[in-house]
PDB file of C-alpha atoms and ligand atoms in Angstrom:
ATOM      1  CA  UNK A 784      39.148 -36.652  86.494  1.00 46.00           C
ATOM      2  CA  UNK A 785      38.705 -35.100  90.054  1.00 50.00           C
ATOM      3  CA  UNK A 786      42.601 -34.652  90.564  1.00 55.00           C
ATOM      4  CA  UNK A 787      42.321 -30.618  90.177  1.00 54.00           C
ATOM      5  CA  UNK A 788      42.945 -29.175  93.530  1.00 49.00           C
ATOM      6  CA  UNK A 789      41.112 -25.881  94.286  1.00 47.00           C
ATOM      7  CA  UNK A 790      43.854 -23.328  93.730  1.00 47.00           C
ATOM      8  CA  UNK A 791      43.737 -21.841  97.257  1.00 48.00           C
ATOM      9  CA  UNK A 792      45.144 -25.173  98.444  1.00 44.00           C
ATOM     10  CA  UNK A 793      48.277 -24.404  96.782  1.00 46.00           C
ATOM     11  CA  UNK A 794      48.421 -20.829  98.005  1.00 45.00           C
ATOM     12  CA  UNK A 795      48.057 -21.848 101.353  1.00 46.00           C
ATOM     13  CA  UNK A 796      50.808 -24.132 101.898  1.00 52.00           C
ATOM     14  CA  UNK A 797      52.955 -20.995 102.023  1.00 57.00           C
ATOM     15  CA  UNK A 798      50.539 -18.679 103.258  1.00 65.00           C
ATOM     16  CA  UNK A 799      48.179 -16.415 100.427  1.00 80.00           C
ATOM     17  CA  UNK A 800      50.530 -14.277  98.535  1.00 87.00           C
ATOM     18  CA  UNK A 801      48.589 -11.056  97.746  1.00 88.00           C
ATOM     19  CA  UNK A 802      49.690  -9.569  94.374  1.00 87.00           C
ATOM     20  CA  UNK A 803      49.828  -6.094  96.314  1.00 89.00           C
ATOM     21  CA  UNK A 804      52.092  -7.145  99.208  1.00 92.00           C
ATOM     22  CA  UNK A 805      55.270  -5.752  97.749  1.00 93.00           C
ATOM     23  CA  UNK A 806      57.476  -7.347 101.067  1.00 95.00           C
ATOM     24  CA  UNK A 807      55.805 -10.847 100.313  1.00 95.00           C
ATOM     25  CA  UNK A 808      56.906 -10.605  96.467  1.00 95.00           C
ATOM     26  CA  UNK A 809      60.164  -9.593  97.177  1.00 96.00           C
ATOM     27  CA  UNK A 810      60.673 -12.352  99.880  1.00 96.00           C
ATOM     28  CA  UNK A 811      59.678 -14.753  96.712  1.00 94.00           C
ATOM     29  CA  UNK A 812      61.700 -13.167  94.108  1.00 96.00           C
ATOM     30  CA  UNK A 813      65.066 -12.853  96.018  1.00 97.00           C
ATOM     31  CA  UNK A 814      64.586 -16.440  97.115  1.00 97.00           C
ATOM     32  CA  UNK A 815      64.314 -17.790  93.838  1.00 97.00           C
ATOM     33  CA  UNK A 816      67.510 -15.574  92.781  1.00 98.00           C
ATOM     34  CA  UNK A 817      69.106 -16.779  95.381  1.00 98.00           C
ATOM     35  CA  UNK A 818      68.642 -20.510  94.455  1.00 98.00           C
ATOM     36  CA  UNK A 819      69.569 -19.888  90.919  1.00 98.00           C
ATOM     37  CA  UNK A 820      73.312 -17.823  92.350  1.00 98.00           C
ATOM     38  CA  UNK A 821      73.925 -20.790  94.304  1.00 98.00           C
ATOM     39  CA  UNK A 822      73.381 -23.488  91.086  1.00 98.00           C
ATOM     40  CA  UNK A 823      75.769 -20.782  89.109  1.00 98.00           C
ATOM     41  CA  UNK A 824      78.685 -20.527  91.757  1.00 98.00           C
ATOM     42  CA  UNK A 825      78.645 -24.304  92.326  1.00 98.00           C
ATOM     43  CA  UNK A 826      78.707 -25.005  88.557  1.00 98.00           C
ATOM     44  CA  UNK A 827      81.060 -22.417  87.877  1.00 97.00           C
ATOM     45  CA  UNK A 828      83.651 -23.822  90.194  1.00 97.00           C
ATOM     46  CA  UNK A 829      84.962 -26.346  87.935  1.00 96.00           C
ATOM     47  CA  UNK A 830      85.460 -23.365  85.324  1.00 94.00           C
ATOM     48  CA  UNK A 831      88.300 -21.815  87.678  1.00 94.00           C
ATOM     49  CA  UNK A 832      91.793 -22.419  88.721  1.00 90.00           C
ATOM     50  CA  UNK A 833      92.421 -24.418  91.996  1.00 89.00           C
ATOM     51  CA  UNK A 834      93.103 -21.413  94.549  1.00 82.00           C
ATOM     52  CA  UNK A 835      89.732 -19.830  93.263  1.00 88.00           C
ATOM     53  CA  UNK A 836      87.770 -22.784  93.949  1.00 93.00           C
ATOM     54  CA  UNK A 837      87.174 -22.138  97.606  1.00 93.00           C
ATOM     55  CA  UNK A 838      86.166 -18.609  97.006  1.00 91.00           C
ATOM     56  CA  UNK A 839      83.381 -19.769  94.719  1.00 95.00           C
ATOM     57  CA  UNK A 840      82.157 -23.015  96.662  1.00 97.00           C
ATOM     58  CA  UNK A 841      81.821 -19.885  99.947  1.00 96.00           C
ATOM     59  CA  UNK A 842      79.815 -17.587  97.400  1.00 96.00           C
ATOM     60  CA  UNK A 843      77.482 -20.233  96.632  1.00 98.00           C
ATOM     61  CA  UNK A 844      77.319 -21.623 100.778  1.00 98.00           C
ATOM     62  CA  UNK A 845      76.037 -17.859 101.217  1.00 98.00           C
ATOM     63  CA  UNK A 846      73.442 -18.065  98.953  1.00 98.00           C
ATOM     64  CA  UNK A 847      72.315 -21.205  99.753  1.00 98.00           C
ATOM     65  CA  UNK A 848      71.982 -20.609 103.387  1.00 98.00           C
ATOM     66  CA  UNK A 849      70.394 -17.336 102.507  1.00 98.00           C
ATOM     67  CA  UNK A 850      67.958 -19.285 100.358  1.00 98.00           C
ATOM     68  CA  UNK A 851      66.976 -21.748 102.768  1.00 98.00           C
ATOM     69  CA  UNK A 852      66.410 -18.760 105.469  1.00 98.00           C
ATOM     70  CA  UNK A 853      64.080 -16.861 102.599  1.00 97.00           C
ATOM     71  CA  UNK A 854      61.769 -19.942 102.504  1.00 96.00           C
ATOM     72  CA  UNK A 855      61.248 -19.360 106.056  1.00 96.00           C
ATOM     73  CA  UNK A 856      61.181 -15.597 106.291  1.00 97.00           C
ATOM     74  CA  UNK A 857      58.811 -15.257 103.545  1.00 95.00           C
ATOM     75  CA  UNK A 858      56.585 -17.571 105.154  1.00 94.00           C
ATOM     76  CA  UNK A 859      56.693 -15.828 108.262  1.00 95.00           C
ATOM     77  CA  UNK A 860      55.619 -12.176 106.372  1.00 95.00           C
ATOM     78  CA  UNK A 861      53.065 -14.018 104.292  1.00 93.00           C
ATOM     79  CA  UNK A 862      51.312 -15.588 107.215  1.00 92.00           C
ATOM     80  CA  UNK A 863      51.902 -13.300 109.855  1.00 91.00           C
ATOM     81  CA  UNK A 864      52.517 -10.013 108.341  1.00 90.00           C
ATOM     82  CA  UNK A 865      55.307  -9.902 111.122  1.00 92.00           C
ATOM     83  CA  UNK A 866      59.323  -9.157 110.750  1.00 95.00           C
ATOM     84  CA  UNK A 867      61.138 -12.506 110.590  1.00 97.00           C
ATOM     85  CA  UNK A 868      63.812 -10.823 113.071  1.00 97.00           C
ATOM     86  CA  UNK A 869      65.036 -14.045 114.226  1.00 97.00           C
ATOM     87  CA  UNK A 870      65.357 -15.860 111.280  1.00 97.00           C
ATOM     88  CA  UNK A 871      67.075 -12.808 109.484  1.00 98.00           C
ATOM     89  CA  UNK A 872      69.646 -12.467 112.499  1.00 98.00           C
ATOM     90  CA  UNK A 873      70.226 -16.507 112.194  1.00 98.00           C
ATOM     91  CA  UNK A 874      70.976 -15.785 108.551  1.00 98.00           C
ATOM     92  CA  UNK A 875      73.010 -12.883 108.875  1.00 98.00           C
ATOM     93  CA  UNK A 876      75.016 -14.668 112.003  1.00 97.00           C
ATOM     94  CA  UNK A 877      75.866 -17.537 109.910  1.00 97.00           C
ATOM     95  CA  UNK A 878      76.412 -15.324 106.192  1.00 97.00           C
ATOM     96  CA  UNK A 879      78.138 -12.395 107.065  1.00 96.00           C
ATOM     97  CA  UNK A 880      81.094 -14.627 108.711  1.00 95.00           C
ATOM     98  CA  UNK A 881      81.139 -16.622 105.590  1.00 94.00           C
ATOM     99  CA  UNK A 882      81.713 -13.351 103.933  1.00 92.00           C
ATOM    100  CA  UNK A 883      84.378 -12.298 106.303  1.00 89.00           C
ATOM    101  CA  UNK A 884      85.782 -15.766 105.239  1.00 89.00           C
ATOM    102  CA  UNK A 885      85.933 -14.678 101.557  1.00 87.00           C
ATOM    103  CA  UNK A 886      88.154 -11.458 102.377  1.00 82.00           C
ATOM    104  CA  UNK A 887      90.522 -13.512 103.853  1.00 84.00           C
ATOM    105  CA  UNK A 888      90.651 -16.112 100.943  1.00 83.00           C
ATOM    106  CA  UNK A 889      90.674 -13.390  98.417  1.00 79.00           C
ATOM    107  CA  UNK A 890      93.917 -12.035 100.277  1.00 76.00           C
ATOM    108  CA  UNK A 891      95.186 -15.658 100.883  1.00 78.00           C
ATOM    109  CA  UNK A 892      95.065 -16.053  97.304  1.00 70.00           C
ATOM    110  CA  UNK A 893      98.267 -13.893  96.790  1.00 66.00           C
ATOM    111  CA  UNK A 894      99.764 -13.855 100.217  1.00 71.00           C
ATOM    112  CA  UNK A 895     100.317 -15.466 103.279  1.00 77.00           C
ATOM    113  CA  UNK A 896      98.126 -13.551 105.713  1.00 79.00           C
ATOM    114  CA  UNK A 897      98.035 -13.455 109.343  1.00 85.00           C
ATOM    115  CA  UNK A 898      95.161 -15.552 111.162  1.00 88.00           C
ATOM    116  CA  UNK A 899      94.864 -12.082 113.532  1.00 89.00           C
ATOM    117  CA  UNK A 900      93.471 -10.083 110.603  1.00 86.00           C
ATOM    118  CA  UNK A 901      90.736 -13.000 110.019  1.00 88.00           C
ATOM    119  CA  UNK A 902      89.888 -12.471 114.027  1.00 92.00           C
ATOM    120  CA  UNK A 903      89.579  -9.166 114.168  1.00 93.00           C
ATOM    121  CA  UNK A 904      87.115  -8.945 111.341  1.00 91.00           C
ATOM    122  CA  UNK A 905      85.069 -11.961 113.334  1.00 94.00           C
ATOM    123  CA  UNK A 906      84.823  -9.622 116.382  1.00 96.00           C
ATOM    124  CA  UNK A 907      83.566  -6.520 114.317  1.00 96.00           C
ATOM    125  CA  UNK A 908      81.254  -8.986 112.958  1.00 96.00           C
ATOM    126  CA  UNK A 909      79.879 -10.151 116.127  1.00 97.00           C
ATOM    127  CA  UNK A 910      79.850  -6.770 117.768  1.00 98.00           C
ATOM    128  CA  UNK A 911      77.902  -5.687 114.542  1.00 98.00           C
ATOM    129  CA  UNK A 912      75.395  -8.011 114.777  1.00 98.00           C
ATOM    130  CA  UNK A 913      74.639  -8.683 118.559  1.00 98.00           C
ATOM    131  CA  UNK A 914      74.215  -5.058 118.566  1.00 98.00           C
ATOM    132  CA  UNK A 915      71.677  -4.893 116.212  1.00 98.00           C
ATOM    133  CA  UNK A 916      69.833  -7.600 117.185  1.00 98.00           C
ATOM    134  CA  UNK A 917      69.461  -6.463 121.057  1.00 98.00           C
ATOM    135  CA  UNK A 918      68.047  -3.645 119.557  1.00 98.00           C
ATOM    136  CA  UNK A 919      65.810  -5.309 117.064  1.00 97.00           C
ATOM    137  CA  UNK A 920      64.356  -7.581 119.413  1.00 97.00           C
ATOM    138  CA  UNK A 921      63.718  -5.203 122.341  1.00 96.00           C
ATOM    139  CA  UNK A 922      66.276  -6.210 124.579  1.00 97.00           C
ATOM    140  CA  UNK A 923      68.212  -3.107 124.556  1.00 97.00           C
ATOM    141  CA  UNK A 924      67.323   0.393 123.786  1.00 98.00           C
ATOM    142  CA  UNK A 925      66.865   0.698 119.686  1.00 97.00           C
ATOM    143  CA  UNK A 926      69.445   3.483 119.687  1.00 98.00           C
ATOM    144  CA  UNK A 927      71.874   2.028 121.704  1.00 98.00           C
ATOM    145  CA  UNK A 928      71.455  -1.320 119.946  1.00 98.00           C
ATOM    146  CA  UNK A 929      71.956   0.574 116.691  1.00 98.00           C
ATOM    147  CA  UNK A 930      74.754   2.507 118.061  1.00 98.00           C
ATOM    148  CA  UNK A 931      76.769  -0.583 119.224  1.00 98.00           C
ATOM    149  CA  UNK A 932      76.180  -2.148 115.573  1.00 98.00           C
ATOM    150  CA  UNK A 933      77.318   1.138 113.949  1.00 98.00           C
ATOM    151  CA  UNK A 934      80.871   0.451 116.187  1.00 98.00           C
ATOM    152  CA  UNK A 935      80.940  -2.958 114.944  1.00 98.00           C
ATOM    153  CA  UNK A 936      80.902  -2.201 111.539  1.00 97.00           C
ATOM    154  CA  UNK A 937      82.935   0.895 111.688  1.00 97.00           C
ATOM    155  CA  UNK A 938      85.621  -1.760 113.068  1.00 96.00           C
ATOM    156  CA  UNK A 939      85.443  -3.527 110.132  1.00 94.00           C
ATOM    157  CA  UNK A 940      85.925  -0.916 107.464  1.00 94.00           C
ATOM    158  CA  UNK A 941      89.039   0.494 109.475  1.00 94.00           C
ATOM    159  CA  UNK A 942      90.179  -2.850 109.159  1.00 90.00           C
ATOM    160  CA  UNK A 943      89.948  -3.302 105.830  1.00 88.00           C
ATOM    161  CA  UNK A 944      91.115   0.095 104.526  1.00 90.00           C
ATOM    162  CA  UNK A 945      93.876   0.820 107.425  1.00 88.00           C
ATOM    163  CA  UNK A 946      94.287  -2.005 109.307  1.00 85.00           C
ATOM    164  CA  UNK A 947      96.582  -5.025 108.516  1.00 82.00           C
ATOM    165  CA  UNK A 948      94.108  -6.603 105.907  1.00 78.00           C
ATOM    166  CA  UNK A 949      93.871  -3.262 103.840  1.00 77.00           C
ATOM    167  CA  UNK A 950      98.133  -2.979 103.703  1.00 79.00           C
ATOM    168  CA  UNK A 951      98.745  -6.615 102.457  1.00 75.00           C
ATOM    169  CA  UNK A 952      96.526  -6.180  99.688  1.00 68.00           C
ATOM    170  CA  UNK A 953      97.969  -2.705  98.540  1.00 66.00           C
ATOM    171  CA  UNK A 954     101.210  -4.164  98.425  1.00 67.00           C
ATOM    172  CA  UNK A 955     101.181  -7.713  96.881  1.00 69.00           C
ATOM    173  CA  UNK A 956      98.080  -8.293  94.973  1.00 72.00           C
ATOM    174  CA  UNK A 957      98.253  -8.534  90.987  1.00 75.00           C
ATOM    175  CA  UNK A 958      95.628  -5.790  89.563  1.00 77.00           C
ATOM    176  CA  UNK A 959      92.550  -7.932  88.747  1.00 69.00           C
ATOM    177  CA  UNK A 960      92.728  -8.738  92.240  1.00 71.00           C
ATOM    178  CA  UNK A 961      93.410  -5.619  93.770  1.00 78.00           C
ATOM    179  CA  UNK A 962      90.197  -4.741  91.965  1.00 75.00           C
ATOM    180  CA  UNK A 963      88.112  -7.246  93.100  1.00 72.00           C
ATOM    181  CA  UNK A 964      89.522  -6.268  96.652  1.00 77.00           C
ATOM    182  CA  UNK A 965      88.631  -2.696  95.919  1.00 83.00           C
ATOM    183  CA  UNK A 966      85.025  -3.526  94.697  1.00 77.00           C
ATOM    184  CA  UNK A 967      84.693  -5.922  97.841  1.00 77.00           C
ATOM    185  CA  UNK A 968      85.789  -3.077 100.064  1.00 87.00           C
ATOM    186  CA  UNK A 969      82.986  -0.539  98.611  1.00 88.00           C
ATOM    187  CA  UNK A 970      80.277  -3.142  98.884  1.00 89.00           C
ATOM    188  CA  UNK A 971      81.240  -3.343 102.661  1.00 92.00           C
ATOM    189  CA  UNK A 972      80.846   0.481 102.818  1.00 95.00           C
ATOM    190  CA  UNK A 973      78.219   1.233 100.663  1.00 95.00           C
ATOM    191  CA  UNK A 974      76.384  -2.150 100.008  1.00 95.00           C
ATOM    192  CA  UNK A 975      76.241  -2.985 103.883  1.00 97.00           C
ATOM    193  CA  UNK A 976      75.243   0.728 104.289  1.00 98.00           C
ATOM    194  CA  UNK A 977      71.607  -0.350 103.225  1.00 98.00           C
ATOM    195  CA  UNK A 978      71.470  -2.402 106.477  1.00 98.00           C
ATOM    196  CA  UNK A 979      71.622   0.609 109.031  1.00 98.00           C
ATOM    197  CA  UNK A 980      69.591   2.288 106.832  1.00 98.00           C
ATOM    198  CA  UNK A 981      66.945  -0.522 106.879  1.00 98.00           C
ATOM    199  CA  UNK A 982      67.101  -0.444 110.891  1.00 98.00           C
ATOM    200  CA  UNK A 983      67.030   3.329 110.803  1.00 98.00           C
ATOM    201  CA  UNK A 984      63.781   3.101 108.703  1.00 97.00           C
ATOM    202  CA  UNK A 985      62.730   0.214 110.981  1.00 97.00           C
ATOM    203  CA  UNK A 986      62.749   1.682 114.474  1.00 97.00           C
ATOM    204  CA  UNK A 987      63.824   5.373 114.336  1.00 96.00           C
ATOM    205  CA  UNK A 988      61.774   7.232 112.275  1.00 95.00           C
ATOM    206  CA  UNK A 989      58.734   7.371 114.824  1.00 90.00           C
ATOM    207  CA  UNK A 990      56.479   6.191 111.967  1.00 90.00           C
ATOM    208  CA  UNK A 991      53.634   3.403 112.205  1.00 91.00           C
ATOM    209  CA  UNK A 992      54.751   0.045 113.089  1.00 87.00           C
ATOM    210  CA  UNK A 993      53.044  -1.261 109.875  1.00 88.00           C
ATOM    211  CA  UNK A 994      54.867   1.175 107.574  1.00 90.00           C
ATOM    212  CA  UNK A 995      57.577   0.576 109.520  1.00 94.00           C
ATOM    213  CA  UNK A 996      58.260  -3.083 109.038  1.00 95.00           C
ATOM    214  CA  UNK A 997      57.446  -2.751 105.499  1.00 96.00           C
ATOM    215  CA  UNK A 998      60.323  -0.451 104.931  1.00 96.00           C
ATOM    216  CA  UNK A 999      62.896  -2.381 107.143  1.00 97.00           C
ATOM    217  CA  UNK A1000      62.299  -5.684 105.118  1.00 97.00           C
ATOM    218  CA  UNK A1001      61.973  -4.251 101.759  1.00 97.00           C
ATOM    219  CA  UNK A1002      65.269  -2.085 102.472  1.00 97.00           C
ATOM    220  CA  UNK A1003      67.111  -5.475 104.037  1.00 98.00           C
ATOM    221  CA  UNK A1004      65.947  -7.555 101.198  1.00 98.00           C
ATOM    222  CA  UNK A1005      67.040  -5.192  98.713  1.00 97.00           C
ATOM    223  CA  UNK A1006      70.602  -5.327 100.572  1.00 97.00           C
ATOM    224  CA  UNK A1007      71.087  -9.001 100.360  1.00 97.00           C
ATOM    225  CA  UNK A1008      70.579  -8.849  96.857  1.00 96.00           C
ATOM    226  CA  UNK A1009      73.599  -6.650  96.661  1.00 93.00           C
ATOM    227  CA  UNK A1010      75.740  -8.149  99.338  1.00 95.00           C
ATOM    228  CA  UNK A1011      75.360 -11.965  98.471  1.00 96.00           C
ATOM    229  CA  UNK A1012      74.487 -12.259  94.993  1.00 96.00           C
ATOM    230  CA  UNK A1013      76.496  -9.183  93.913  1.00 91.00           C
ATOM    231  CA  UNK A1014      79.479  -9.800  96.067  1.00 89.00           C
ATOM    232  CA  UNK A1015      79.749 -13.433  94.902  1.00 93.00           C
ATOM    233  CA  UNK A1016      79.433 -12.204  90.995  1.00 93.00           C
ATOM    234  CA  UNK A1017      82.399  -9.729  91.611  1.00 88.00           C
ATOM    235  CA  UNK A1018      84.445 -12.584  93.122  1.00 89.00           C
ATOM    236  CA  UNK A1019      83.314 -14.953  90.431  1.00 93.00           C
ATOM    237  CA  UNK A1020      84.538 -12.473  88.077  1.00 91.00           C
ATOM    238  CA  UNK A1021      88.165 -11.780  89.517  1.00 86.00           C
ATOM    239  CA  UNK A1022      88.304 -15.918  89.779  1.00 89.00           C
ATOM    240  CA  UNK A1023      87.357 -16.205  85.790  1.00 92.00           C
ATOM    241  CA  UNK A1024      89.928 -13.194  84.583  1.00 88.00           C
ATOM    242  CA  UNK A1025      92.808 -14.351  87.164  1.00 83.00           C
ATOM    243  CA  UNK A1026      92.173 -18.144  85.944  1.00 87.00           C
ATOM    244  CA  UNK A1027      92.248 -17.209  82.211  1.00 86.00           C
ATOM    245  CA  UNK A1028      95.052 -15.230  82.379  1.00 81.00           C
ATOM    246  CA  UNK A1029      96.979 -18.362  83.761  1.00 73.00           C
ATOM    247  CA  UNK A1030      95.721 -20.547  81.226  1.00 73.00           C
ATOM    248  CA  UNK A1031      96.938 -18.309  78.531  1.00 71.00           C
ATOM    249  CA  UNK A1032     100.490 -18.113  80.076  1.00 66.00           C
ATOM    250  CA  UNK A1033     100.388 -21.776  80.369  1.00 63.00           C
ATOM    251  CA  UNK A1034      99.949 -22.576  76.875  1.00 57.00           C
TER     252      UNK A1034
HETATM  253  C1  RET B 125      74.345 -11.423 104.019  1.00 93.71           C
HETATM  254  C2  RET B 125      74.180 -10.589 104.859  1.00 93.71           C
HETATM  255  C3  RET B 125      74.641  -9.225 105.365  1.00 93.71           C
HETATM  256  C4  RET B 125      75.923  -8.735 104.214  1.00 93.71           C
HETATM  257  C5  RET B 125      74.360  -8.352 106.430  1.00 93.71           C
HETATM  258  C6  RET B 125      74.978  -7.531 107.213  1.00 93.71           C
HETATM  259  C7  RET B 125      74.324  -6.835 108.070  1.00 93.71           C
HETATM  260  C8  RET B 125      75.186  -5.407 108.479  1.00 93.71           C
HETATM  261  C9  RET B 125      76.214  -5.192 107.722  1.00 93.71           C
HETATM  262  C10 RET B 125      74.534  -5.189 109.469  1.00 93.71           C
HETATM  263  C11 RET B 125      74.540  -3.622 110.030  1.00 93.71           C
HETATM  264  C12 RET B 125      74.303  -3.187 110.618  1.00 93.71           C
HETATM  265  C13 RET B 125      74.548  -1.860 111.529  1.00 93.71           C
HETATM  266  C14 RET B 125      75.833  -1.207 110.839  1.00 93.71           C
HETATM  267  C15 RET B 125      73.779  -1.132 112.733  1.00 93.71           C
HETATM  268  C16 RET B 125      72.691  -1.800 113.012  1.00 93.71           C
HETATM  269  C17 RET B 125      72.223  -2.800 113.163  1.00 93.71           C
HETATM  270  C18 RET B 125      72.715  -3.561 111.713  1.00 93.71           C
HETATM  271  C19 RET B 125      73.040  -4.822 112.043  1.00 93.71           C
HETATM  272  C20 RET B 125      71.532  -3.644 111.018  1.00 93.71           C
END
């Protein structure tokens, strides 16, 4: 039968992934991991108690939105060798606010949280991402964009450690939620720090554009594994342990 297609035809449908293309391979692997994580978070919704279901839904939405963008980013990279900056920032402008919603939900699972907390986290997010985008897109000097982005990020860190969000959690959360909240805070500090490092490696070291774009994309991709998948798993852990505790009490 003449049904067998030449293998380069298959490869051509998504560009031609080279075995030594580290960035391209990382785009493929992470897009699959994001798909798997999405299925996992959605399936686990039925296992946790009512007040945790929305948190798992949001985790699954973050990985779903990111998986879709990874397919596009992967194609841009594999076919052109360019950084998929526009897709990257479209992804972040949707997923980072969703992660902020997640913070708000974790706090709201325990106590009544003023809506102002949510809006302040959103404002910090917008400043951070708009500054970064203008720098990366060449609309602003790369250092100026970087600095604006850093200001937005520091503002978020301040809010979740010293601001109203930080105080609410310290006062009223049960231990497992406090553990989750603390881990999430360290994700925002340590996990999110990987992004400005990526920006720095991409634009501010003065090395060749090709090398810089490899470093930038590998670093951003690694950061997404930590901050989208691992972050979701942390929330899942808290949700399962809190739900099991409540079931034990009820029996
Ligand atoms: C799922 C995607 C996430 C969690 C993306 C987070 C992105 C950042 C924390 C980006 C931060 C940046 C700075 C702090 C300064 C320079 C510019 C950015 C946008 C890379």
